[in-house]
PQR file of N, CA, C, O and H, with PARSE charges and radii, in Angstrom:
ATOM      1  N   MET A   1     -12.273  -8.112 -16.086 -0.4000 1.5000
ATOM      2  CA  MET A   1     -10.703  -7.871 -16.372 -0.0000 2.0000
ATOM      3  C   MET A   1     -10.468  -6.534 -15.809  0.5500 1.7000
ATOM      4  O   MET A   1      -9.547  -6.344 -15.014 -0.5500 1.4000
ATOM      5  N   CYS A   2     -11.206  -5.669 -16.162 -0.4000 1.5000
ATOM      6  CA  CYS A   2     -10.708  -4.424 -15.817 -0.0000 2.0000
ATOM      7  C   CYS A   2     -10.907  -4.141 -14.215  0.5500 1.7000
ATOM      8  O   CYS A   2     -10.108  -3.499 -13.533 -0.5500 1.4000
ATOM      9  H   CYS A   2     -11.954  -5.824 -16.808  0.4000 1.0000
ATOM     10  N   PHE A   3     -12.108  -4.732 -13.746 -0.4000 1.5000
ATOM     11  CA  PHE A   3     -12.312  -4.697 -12.277 -0.0000 2.0000
ATOM     12  C   PHE A   3     -11.285  -5.416 -11.659  0.5500 1.7000
ATOM     13  O   PHE A   3     -10.909  -4.887 -10.613 -0.5500 1.4000
ATOM     14  H   PHE A   3     -12.757  -5.254 -14.300  0.4000 1.0000
ATOM     15  N   ASP A   4     -10.664  -6.526 -11.986 -0.4000 1.5000
ATOM     16  CA  ASP A   4      -9.696  -7.352 -11.408 -0.0000 2.0000
ATOM     17  C   ASP A   4      -8.377  -6.371 -11.387  0.5500 1.7000
ATOM     18  O   ASP A   4      -7.674  -6.265 -10.382 -0.5500 1.4000
ATOM     19  H   ASP A   4     -10.969  -6.956 -12.836  0.4000 1.0000
ATOM     20  N   PHE A   5      -8.144  -5.722 -12.520 -0.4000 1.5000
ATOM     21  CA  PHE A   5      -6.855  -4.862 -12.563 -0.0000 2.0000
ATOM     22  C   PHE A   5      -6.968  -3.715 -11.608  0.5500 1.7000
ATOM     23  O   PHE A   5      -6.017  -3.288 -10.954 -0.5500 1.4000
ATOM     24  H   PHE A   5      -8.715  -5.809 -13.336  0.4000 1.0000
ATOM     25  N   ARG A   6      -8.157  -3.253 -11.566 -0.4000 1.5000
ATOM     26  CA  ARG A   6      -8.392  -2.066 -10.523 -0.0000 2.0000
ATOM     27  C   ARG A   6      -8.256  -2.527  -9.032  0.5500 1.7000
ATOM     28  O   ARG A   6      -7.622  -1.837  -8.234 -0.5500 1.4000
ATOM     29  H   ARG A   6      -8.930  -3.600 -12.097  0.4000 1.0000
ATOM     30  N   MET A   7      -8.831  -3.648  -8.681 -0.4000 1.5000
ATOM     31  CA  MET A   7      -8.702  -4.260  -7.416 -0.0000 2.0000
ATOM     32  C   MET A   7      -7.329  -4.420  -6.943  0.5500 1.7000
ATOM     33  O   MET A   7      -6.928  -4.050  -5.840 -0.5500 1.4000
ATOM     34  H   MET A   7      -9.346  -4.209  -9.330  0.4000 1.0000
ATOM     35  N   ARG A   8      -6.509  -5.100  -8.011 -0.4000 1.5000
ATOM     36  CA  ARG A   8      -5.247  -5.408  -7.643 -0.0000 2.0000
ATOM     37  C   ARG A   8      -4.329  -4.205  -7.457  0.5500 1.7000
ATOM     38  O   ARG A   8      -3.498  -4.196  -6.549 -0.5500 1.4000
ATOM     39  H   ARG A   8      -6.835  -5.400  -8.907  0.4000 1.0000
ATOM     40  N   PHE A   9      -4.486  -3.084  -8.397 -0.4000 1.5000
ATOM     41  CA  PHE A   9      -3.853  -1.762  -8.136 -0.0000 2.0000
ATOM     42  C   PHE A   9      -4.088  -1.239  -6.808  0.5500 1.7000
ATOM     43  O   PHE A   9      -3.141  -0.803  -6.153 -0.5500 1.4000
ATOM     44  H   PHE A   9      -5.161  -3.092  -9.134  0.4000 1.0000
ATOM     45  N   PHE A  10      -5.438  -1.245  -6.290 -0.4000 1.5000
ATOM     46  CA  PHE A  10      -5.831  -0.629  -5.173 -0.0000 2.0000
ATOM     47  C   PHE A  10      -5.273  -1.418  -3.856  0.5500 1.7000
ATOM     48  O   PHE A  10      -5.037  -0.875  -2.777 -0.5500 1.4000
ATOM     49  H   PHE A  10      -6.207  -1.599  -6.822  0.4000 1.0000
ATOM     50  N   LEU A  11      -5.128  -2.634  -4.117 -0.4000 1.5000
ATOM     51  CA  LEU A  11      -4.510  -3.396  -3.061 -0.0000 2.0000
ATOM     52  C   LEU A  11      -3.012  -3.207  -2.853  0.5500 1.7000
ATOM     53  O   LEU A  11      -2.525  -3.187  -1.722 -0.5500 1.4000
ATOM     54  H   LEU A  11      -5.320  -3.075  -4.994  0.4000 1.0000
ATOM     55  N   ILE A  12      -2.226  -3.055  -4.062 -0.4000 1.5000
ATOM     56  CA  ILE A  12      -1.021  -2.826  -4.150 -0.0000 2.0000
ATOM     57  C   ILE A  12      -0.684  -1.276  -3.598  0.5500 1.7000
ATOM     58  O   ILE A  12       0.275  -1.000  -2.877 -0.5500 1.4000
ATOM     59  H   ILE A  12      -2.622  -3.071  -4.980  0.4000 1.0000
ATOM     60  N   PHE A  13      -1.560  -0.447  -4.036 -0.4000 1.5000
ATOM     61  CA  PHE A  13      -1.297   0.920  -3.545 -0.0000 2.0000
ATOM     62  C   PHE A  13      -1.384   1.027  -2.062  0.5500 1.7000
ATOM     63  O   PHE A  13      -0.509   1.586  -1.400 -0.5500 1.4000
ATOM     64  H   PHE A  13      -2.338  -0.671  -4.622  0.4000 1.0000
ATOM     65  N   ASN A  14      -2.645   0.384  -1.457 -0.4000 1.5000
ATOM     66  CA  ASN A  14      -2.661   0.394  -0.063 -0.0000 2.0000
ATOM     67  C   ASN A  14      -1.734  -0.238   0.603  0.5500 1.7000
ATOM     68  O   ASN A  14      -1.462   0.194   1.723 -0.5500 1.4000
ATOM     69  H   ASN A  14      -3.355  -0.070  -1.995  0.4000 1.0000
ATOM     70  N   GLY A  15      -0.994  -1.455   0.069 -0.4000 1.5000
ATOM     71  CA  GLY A  15       0.017  -2.095   0.626 -0.0000 2.0000
ATOM     72  C   GLY A  15       1.197  -1.280   0.678  0.5500 1.7000
ATOM     73  O   GLY A  15       1.890  -1.385   1.691 -0.5500 1.4000
ATOM     74  H   GLY A  15      -1.215  -1.806  -0.841  0.4000 1.0000
ATOM     75  N   VAL A  16       1.575  -0.443  -0.278 -0.4000 1.5000
ATOM     76  CA  VAL A  16       2.782   0.325  -0.356 -0.0000 2.0000
ATOM     77  C   VAL A  16       2.620   1.551   0.673  0.5500 1.7000
ATOM     78  O   VAL A  16       3.555   1.955   1.365 -0.5500 1.4000
ATOM     79  H   VAL A  16       1.012  -0.358  -1.101  0.4000 1.0000
ATOM     80  N   LYS A  17       1.384   2.071   0.691 -0.4000 1.5000
ATOM     81  CA  LYS A  17       1.034   3.239   1.487 -0.0000 2.0000
ATOM     82  C   LYS A  17       1.190   2.875   2.953  0.5500 1.7000
ATOM     83  O   LYS A  17       1.640   3.686   3.762 -0.5500 1.4000
ATOM     84  H   LYS A  17       0.625   1.743   0.129  0.4000 1.0000
ATOM     85  N   PHE A  18       0.797   1.590   3.301 -0.4000 1.5000
ATOM     86  CA  PHE A  18       0.757   1.065   4.624 -0.0000 2.0000
ATOM     87  C   PHE A  18       2.200   0.705   5.021  0.5500 1.7000
ATOM     88  O   PHE A  18       2.549   0.829   6.195 -0.5500 1.4000
ATOM     89  H   PHE A  18       0.432   0.931   2.644  0.4000 1.0000
ATOM     90  N   GLY A  19       3.104   0.234   4.011 -0.4000 1.5000
ATOM     91  CA  GLY A  19       4.456  -0.145   4.366 -0.0000 2.0000
ATOM     92  C   GLY A  19       5.122   1.251   4.573  0.5500 1.7000
ATOM     93  O   GLY A  19       5.782   1.324   5.610 -0.5500 1.4000
ATOM     94  H   GLY A  19       2.820   0.133   3.057  0.4000 1.0000
ATOM     95  N   VAL A  20       5.086   2.296   3.855 -0.4000 1.5000
ATOM     96  CA  VAL A  20       5.622   3.514   3.933 -0.0000 2.0000
ATOM     97  C   VAL A  20       5.109   4.176   5.402  0.5500 1.7000
ATOM     98  O   VAL A  20       5.878   4.827   6.109 -0.5500 1.4000
ATOM     99  H   VAL A  20       4.550   2.237   3.013  0.4000 1.0000
ATOM    100  N   PHE A  21       3.827   3.941   5.726 -0.4000 1.5000
ATOM    101  CA  PHE A  21       3.386   4.453   7.013 -0.0000 2.0000
ATOM    102  C   PHE A  21       4.136   3.835   8.228  0.5500 1.7000
ATOM    103  O   PHE A  21       4.541   4.595   9.108 -0.5500 1.4000
ATOM    104  H   PHE A  21       3.202   3.413   5.151  0.4000 1.0000
ATOM    105  N   TRP A  22       4.342   2.486   8.321 -0.4000 1.5000
ATOM    106  CA  TRP A  22       4.945   1.793   9.315 -0.0000 2.0000
ATOM    107  C   TRP A  22       6.517   2.141   9.228  0.5500 1.7000
ATOM    108  O   TRP A  22       7.193   2.219  10.254 -0.5500 1.4000
ATOM    109  H   TRP A  22       4.013   1.869   7.606  0.4000 1.0000
ATOM    110  N   TRP A  23       6.978   2.315   8.135 -0.4000 1.5000
ATOM    111  CA  TRP A  23       8.453   2.605   7.863 -0.0000 2.0000
ATOM    112  C   TRP A  23       8.664   3.968   8.527  0.5500 1.7000
ATOM    113  O   TRP A  23       9.671   4.127   9.216 -0.5500 1.4000
ATOM    114  H   TRP A  23       6.428   2.251   7.302  0.4000 1.0000
ATOM    115  N   GLY A  24       7.721   5.034   8.356 -0.4000 1.5000
ATOM    116  CA  GLY A  24       8.014   6.504   9.105 -0.0000 2.0000
ATOM    117  C   GLY A  24       7.837   6.450  10.511  0.5500 1.7000
ATOM    118  O   GLY A  24       8.433   7.260  11.221 -0.5500 1.4000
ATOM    119  H   GLY A  24       6.903   4.905   7.796  0.4000 1.0000
ATOM    120  N   ILE A  25       6.892   5.364  11.124 -0.4000 1.5000
ATOM    121  CA  ILE A  25       6.845   5.376  12.394 -0.0000 2.0000
ATOM    122  C   ILE A  25       7.977   4.677  13.056  0.5500 1.7000
ATOM    123  O   ILE A  25       8.460   5.182  14.069 -0.5500 1.4000
ATOM    124  H   ILE A  25       6.407   4.706  10.547  0.4000 1.0000
ATOM    125  N   SER A  26       8.484   3.473  12.542 -0.4000 1.5000
ATOM    126  CA  SER A  26       9.560   2.839  13.035 -0.0000 2.0000
ATOM    127  C   SER A  26      11.008   3.685  12.831  0.5500 1.7000
ATOM    128  O   SER A  26      12.003   3.291  13.440 -0.5500 1.4000
ATOM    129  H   SER A  26       8.092   3.063  11.719  0.4000 1.0000
ATOM    130  N   ALA A  27      11.072   4.709  12.063 -0.4000 1.5000
ATOM    131  CA  ALA A  27      12.095   5.485  11.768 -0.0000 2.0000
ATOM    132  C   ALA A  27      12.166   6.521  13.011  0.5500 1.7000
ATOM    133  O   ALA A  27      13.257   6.924  13.414 -0.5500 1.4000
ATOM    134  H   ALA A  27      10.264   5.029  11.568  0.4000 1.0000
ATOM    135  N   LYS A  28      11.114   6.873  13.515 -0.4000 1.5000
ATOM    136  CA  LYS A  28      11.201   7.837  14.511 -0.0000 2.0000
ATOM    137  C   LYS A  28      11.547   7.227  15.932  0.5500 1.7000
ATOM    138  O   LYS A  28      11.900   8.020  16.806 -0.5500 1.4000
ATOM    139  H   LYS A  28      10.227   6.545  13.187  0.4000 1.0000
ATOM    140  N   PHE A  29      11.479   5.996  16.201 -0.4000 1.5000
ATOM    141  CA  PHE A  29      11.976   5.350  17.342 -0.0000 2.0000
ATOM    142  C   PHE A  29      13.336   4.819  17.219  0.5500 1.7000
ATOM    143  O   PHE A  29      13.859   4.234  18.168 -0.5500 1.4000
ATOM    144  H   PHE A  29      11.193   5.352  15.492  0.4000 1.0000
TER
END
C-alpha cells in the first residue's frame, strides 16, 4: 500500500516536472 502510494506520487511528480519542462521549452519559441 505504502509502496504503491510512493510509486504513484513519483510518477505524478515526474509527469508534472516533465510537463513544466516542455512548457518552458515551447514558451521560448
